[in-house]
mmCIF file of C-alpha atoms in Angstrom:
data_model
loop_
_atom_site.group_PDB
_atom_site.id
_atom_site.type_symbol
_atom_site.label_atom_id
_atom_site.label_comp_id
_atom_site.label_asym_id
_atom_site.label_seq_id
_atom_site.Cartn_x
_atom_site.Cartn_y
_atom_site.Cartn_z
ATOM 1 C CA MET A 21 119.110 30.674 81.738
ATOM 2 C CA LYS A 22 117.567 32.226 84.899
ATOM 3 C CA LEU A 23 120.598 34.421 85.090
ATOM 4 C CA LYS A 24 120.016 35.737 81.673
ATOM 5 C CA VAL A 25 116.230 36.441 82.364
ATOM 6 C CA ILE A 26 117.189 38.287 85.781
ATOM 7 C CA LEU A 27 119.864 40.454 83.754
ATOM 8 C CA VAL A 28 117.150 41.277 81.147
ATOM 9 C CA VAL A 29 114.600 42.196 83.735
ATOM 10 C CA LEU A 30 117.161 44.142 85.701
ATOM 11 C CA PHE A 31 118.384 46.248 82.622
ATOM 12 C CA GLY A 32 115.059 46.513 81.336
ATOM 13 C CA THR A 33 113.989 48.084 84.814
ATOM 14 C CA LEU A 34 116.808 50.365 84.833
ATOM 15 C CA PHE A 35 116.343 51.624 81.259
ATOM 16 C CA VAL A 36 112.552 52.274 81.909
ATOM 17 C CA GLY A 37 113.629 54.038 85.233
ATOM 18 C CA CYS A 38 116.146 56.291 83.450
ATOM 19 C CA LYS A 39 113.250 58.340 81.678
ATOM 20 C CA LYS A 40 114.522 61.789 80.982
ATOM 21 C CA GLU A 41 112.996 64.476 83.289
ATOM 22 C CA LYS A 42 111.774 67.586 81.769
ATOM 23 C CA THR A 43 113.968 70.628 82.254
ATOM 24 C CA LEU A 44 112.561 73.592 84.322
ATOM 25 C CA SER A 45 111.978 75.449 80.970
ATOM 26 C CA GLU A 46 110.108 72.818 79.497
ATOM 27 C CA TYR A 47 108.219 72.346 82.749
ATOM 28 C CA MET A 48 107.271 76.018 82.823
ATOM 29 C CA VAL A 49 105.626 75.964 79.559
ATOM 30 C CA ASN A 50 102.038 75.412 80.764
ATOM 31 C CA SER A 51 98.985 76.916 82.116
ATOM 32 C CA TRP A 52 98.940 77.657 85.991
ATOM 33 C CA GLU A 53 96.706 78.767 88.736
ATOM 34 C CA THR A 54 97.824 80.348 92.006
ATOM 35 C CA SER A 55 96.783 78.352 94.812
ATOM 36 C CA TYR A 56 98.704 80.026 97.653
ATOM 37 C CA LEU A 57 99.894 83.488 97.968
ATOM 38 C CA LYS A 58 101.647 85.380 100.922
ATOM 39 C CA ILE A 59 103.372 88.800 100.617
ATOM 40 C CA GLU A 60 105.282 90.245 103.805
ATOM 41 C CA MET A 61 105.946 94.038 103.568
ATOM 42 C CA PRO A 62 108.141 95.055 106.493
ATOM 43 C CA THR A 63 108.162 98.860 105.604
ATOM 44 C CA VAL A 64 104.651 99.200 104.191
ATOM 45 C CA ASN A 65 104.194 102.951 103.317
ATOM 46 C CA LYS A 66 107.643 103.816 104.602
ATOM 47 C CA THR A 67 106.844 102.942 108.040
ATOM 48 C CA ASP A 68 108.359 100.240 110.448
ATOM 49 C CA SER A 69 104.848 98.473 110.285
ATOM 50 C CA LEU A 70 104.663 95.019 109.025
ATOM 51 C CA SER A 71 101.801 94.190 106.554
ATOM 52 C CA VAL A 72 101.028 90.647 105.819
ATOM 53 C CA PHE A 73 98.791 89.480 102.957
ATOM 54 C CA GLU A 74 98.050 85.857 102.771
ATOM 55 C CA ASP A 75 95.406 83.781 100.776
ATOM 56 C CA LYS A 76 95.011 80.089 100.453
ATOM 57 C CA PHE A 77 92.223 80.479 97.900
ATOM 58 C CA ASP A 78 90.225 77.730 99.472
ATOM 59 C CA ASN A 79 87.020 79.746 100.658
ATOM 60 C CA ASN A 80 85.481 80.018 97.242
ATOM 61 C CA PRO A 81 87.239 83.084 96.305
ATOM 62 C CA GLU A 82 85.842 85.597 93.922
ATOM 63 C CA ARG A 83 89.032 85.895 91.856
ATOM 64 C CA LEU A 84 91.733 83.401 90.846
ATOM 65 C CA ALA A 85 94.843 84.371 89.159
ATOM 66 C CA GLN A 86 95.947 82.231 86.142
ATOM 67 C CA SER A 87 98.729 82.390 83.584
ATOM 68 C CA LYS A 88 100.101 80.871 80.604
ATOM 69 C CA TYR A 89 103.938 80.450 79.739
ATOM 70 C CA ASN A 90 104.451 79.998 76.074
ATOM 71 C CA LYS A 91 107.548 78.297 74.517
ATOM 72 C CA ASP A 92 108.580 81.563 72.593
ATOM 73 C CA GLY A 93 109.317 83.375 75.997
ATOM 74 C CA THR A 94 105.930 85.086 76.142
ATOM 75 C CA PHE A 95 103.196 84.921 78.759
ATOM 76 C CA SER A 96 99.963 86.194 79.897
ATOM 77 C CA ALA A 97 98.485 86.414 83.167
ATOM 78 C CA TRP A 98 94.724 87.234 84.049
ATOM 79 C CA PHE A 99 92.015 86.768 86.801
ATOM 80 C CA ILE A 100 88.824 84.688 86.682
ATOM 81 C CA ASN A 101 85.695 84.659 88.729
ATOM 82 C CA PRO A 102 84.983 80.997 89.363
ATOM 83 C CA LYS A 103 81.462 81.892 90.511
ATOM 84 C CA GLU A 104 80.609 82.985 87.102
ATOM 85 C CA LYS A 105 78.654 80.501 84.753
ATOM 86 C CA ASN A 106 80.848 81.699 81.543
ATOM 87 C CA ILE A 107 84.305 82.290 82.807
ATOM 88 C CA GLN A 108 85.879 85.340 81.202
ATOM 89 C CA LYS A 109 89.554 86.621 81.521
ATOM 90 C CA GLN A 110 89.577 89.886 83.587
ATOM 91 C CA GLY A 111 92.634 92.288 83.691
ATOM 92 C CA GLU A 112 94.819 90.231 81.228
ATOM 93 C CA SER A 113 98.559 91.254 80.954
ATOM 94 C CA LYS A 114 100.951 90.081 78.528
ATOM 95 C CA GLY A 115 104.641 89.951 79.057
ATOM 96 C CA LYS A 116 107.980 88.110 78.500
ATOM 97 C CA TRP A 117 109.594 85.447 80.729
ATOM 98 C CA SER A 118 113.053 83.467 80.767
ATOM 99 C CA LEU A 119 114.772 81.147 82.928
ATOM 100 C CA GLU A 120 118.441 81.156 84.225
ATOM 101 C CA LYS A 121 119.139 78.112 86.316
ATOM 102 C CA ASP A 122 116.302 78.107 88.874
ATOM 103 C CA SER A 123 115.496 81.767 88.547
ATOM 104 C CA LEU A 124 112.278 82.981 86.594
ATOM 105 C CA PHE A 125 112.480 86.462 85.133
ATOM 106 C CA ILE A 126 109.250 88.165 84.118
ATOM 107 C CA GLU A 127 108.503 91.515 82.579
ATOM 108 C CA TYR A 128 105.097 92.928 82.035
ATOM 109 C CA PHE A 129 102.893 95.982 82.422
ATOM 110 C CA TYR A 130 100.366 95.899 85.326
ATOM 111 C CA GLY A 131 98.623 98.688 87.537
ATOM 112 C CA GLY A 132 99.992 101.521 85.561
ATOM 113 C CA ARG A 133 103.734 100.474 85.697
ATOM 114 C CA ASP A 134 106.342 98.263 84.120
ATOM 115 C CA VAL A 135 107.127 95.344 86.376
ATOM 116 C CA LYS A 136 110.412 93.389 86.183
ATOM 117 C CA VAL A 137 110.795 90.793 88.786
ATOM 118 C CA ALA A 138 112.654 87.431 89.496
ATOM 119 C CA TYR A 139 111.529 84.551 91.340
ATOM 120 C CA HIS A 140 113.412 81.527 92.658
ATOM 121 C CA ILE A 141 111.418 78.521 91.225
ATOM 122 C CA SER A 142 111.138 74.989 92.282
ATOM 123 C CA LYS A 143 108.890 72.246 91.038
ATOM 124 C CA THR A 144 106.161 70.751 93.261
ATOM 125 C CA GLU A 145 103.811 67.795 92.798
ATOM 126 C CA GLU A 146 101.018 70.022 91.631
ATOM 127 C CA GLY A 147 103.019 72.817 89.956
ATOM 128 C CA PHE A 148 105.658 75.183 91.372
ATOM 129 C CA LEU A 149 106.713 77.411 94.135
ATOM 130 C CA GLY A 150 107.959 80.789 93.602
ATOM 131 C CA LYS A 151 109.625 83.064 95.871
ATOM 132 C CA SER A 152 110.622 86.799 95.177
ATOM 133 C CA LYS A 153 111.962 90.005 96.871
ATOM 134 C CA TYR A 154 110.525 93.068 95.195
ATOM 135 C CA ASP A 155 108.706 96.431 96.011
ATOM 136 C CA TRP A 156 105.356 95.028 95.913
ATOM 137 C CA ASP A 157 103.847 97.998 98.166
ATOM 138 C CA ASN A 158 105.387 100.602 95.870
ATOM 139 C CA ASP A 159 107.216 102.399 98.739
ATOM 140 C CA GLY A 160 110.477 102.534 96.924
ATOM 141 C CA GLU A 161 112.040 99.759 99.226
ATOM 142 C CA PHE A 162 112.709 96.318 97.385
ATOM 143 C CA ASP A 163 112.188 94.337 100.725
ATOM 144 C CA ASP A 164 108.860 92.792 100.356
ATOM 145 C CA VAL A 165 108.868 89.013 100.119
ATOM 146 C CA LEU A 166 106.266 87.132 97.973
ATOM 147 C CA ILE A 167 105.738 83.266 98.128
ATOM 148 C CA MET A 168 103.485 81.955 95.492
ATOM 149 C CA LYS A 169 102.381 78.256 95.054
ATOM 150 C CA THR A 170 100.771 77.107 91.614
ATOM 151 C CA LYS A 171 99.024 74.148 90.127
ATOM 152 C CA LYS A 172 98.876 73.025 86.577
ATOM 153 C CA ILE A 173 95.456 73.797 84.849
ATOM 154 C CA THR A 174 93.907 73.340 81.486
ATOM 155 C CA THR A 175 93.113 76.449 79.647
ATOM 156 C CA LYS A 176 91.143 76.875 76.521
#
């Protein structure tokens, strides 16, 4: 009798512990806010000068980047000013996204140009970590490294 109870408890625990984890594609269908950003540009303006931009967004920033990835492969990204009483989306861009294994591919129009960039994505406790190599400084060299951390948010 005790053996049956132990086996039932053991298999019940095993069954509950085998809950299916969301795929990365399912995980990405959500709303996100950038909580850390670092861009290293080793040849800024075609020089041998290194320029590094880094923001932890922890000193009451004037702008926060947010985005929403939809199940149909579309997304939108915008900025908000958290200091405003009625927070409005500013500078909204719309585009397309797709995943291939652990690579996120996004296409959108921003700042007067078409942007097509790939990120290596990994899940984190709060959201996801994205890393890309791209021409972020518009100097013609695809040698700039961007590291971005996000957290899940609720949007209207």
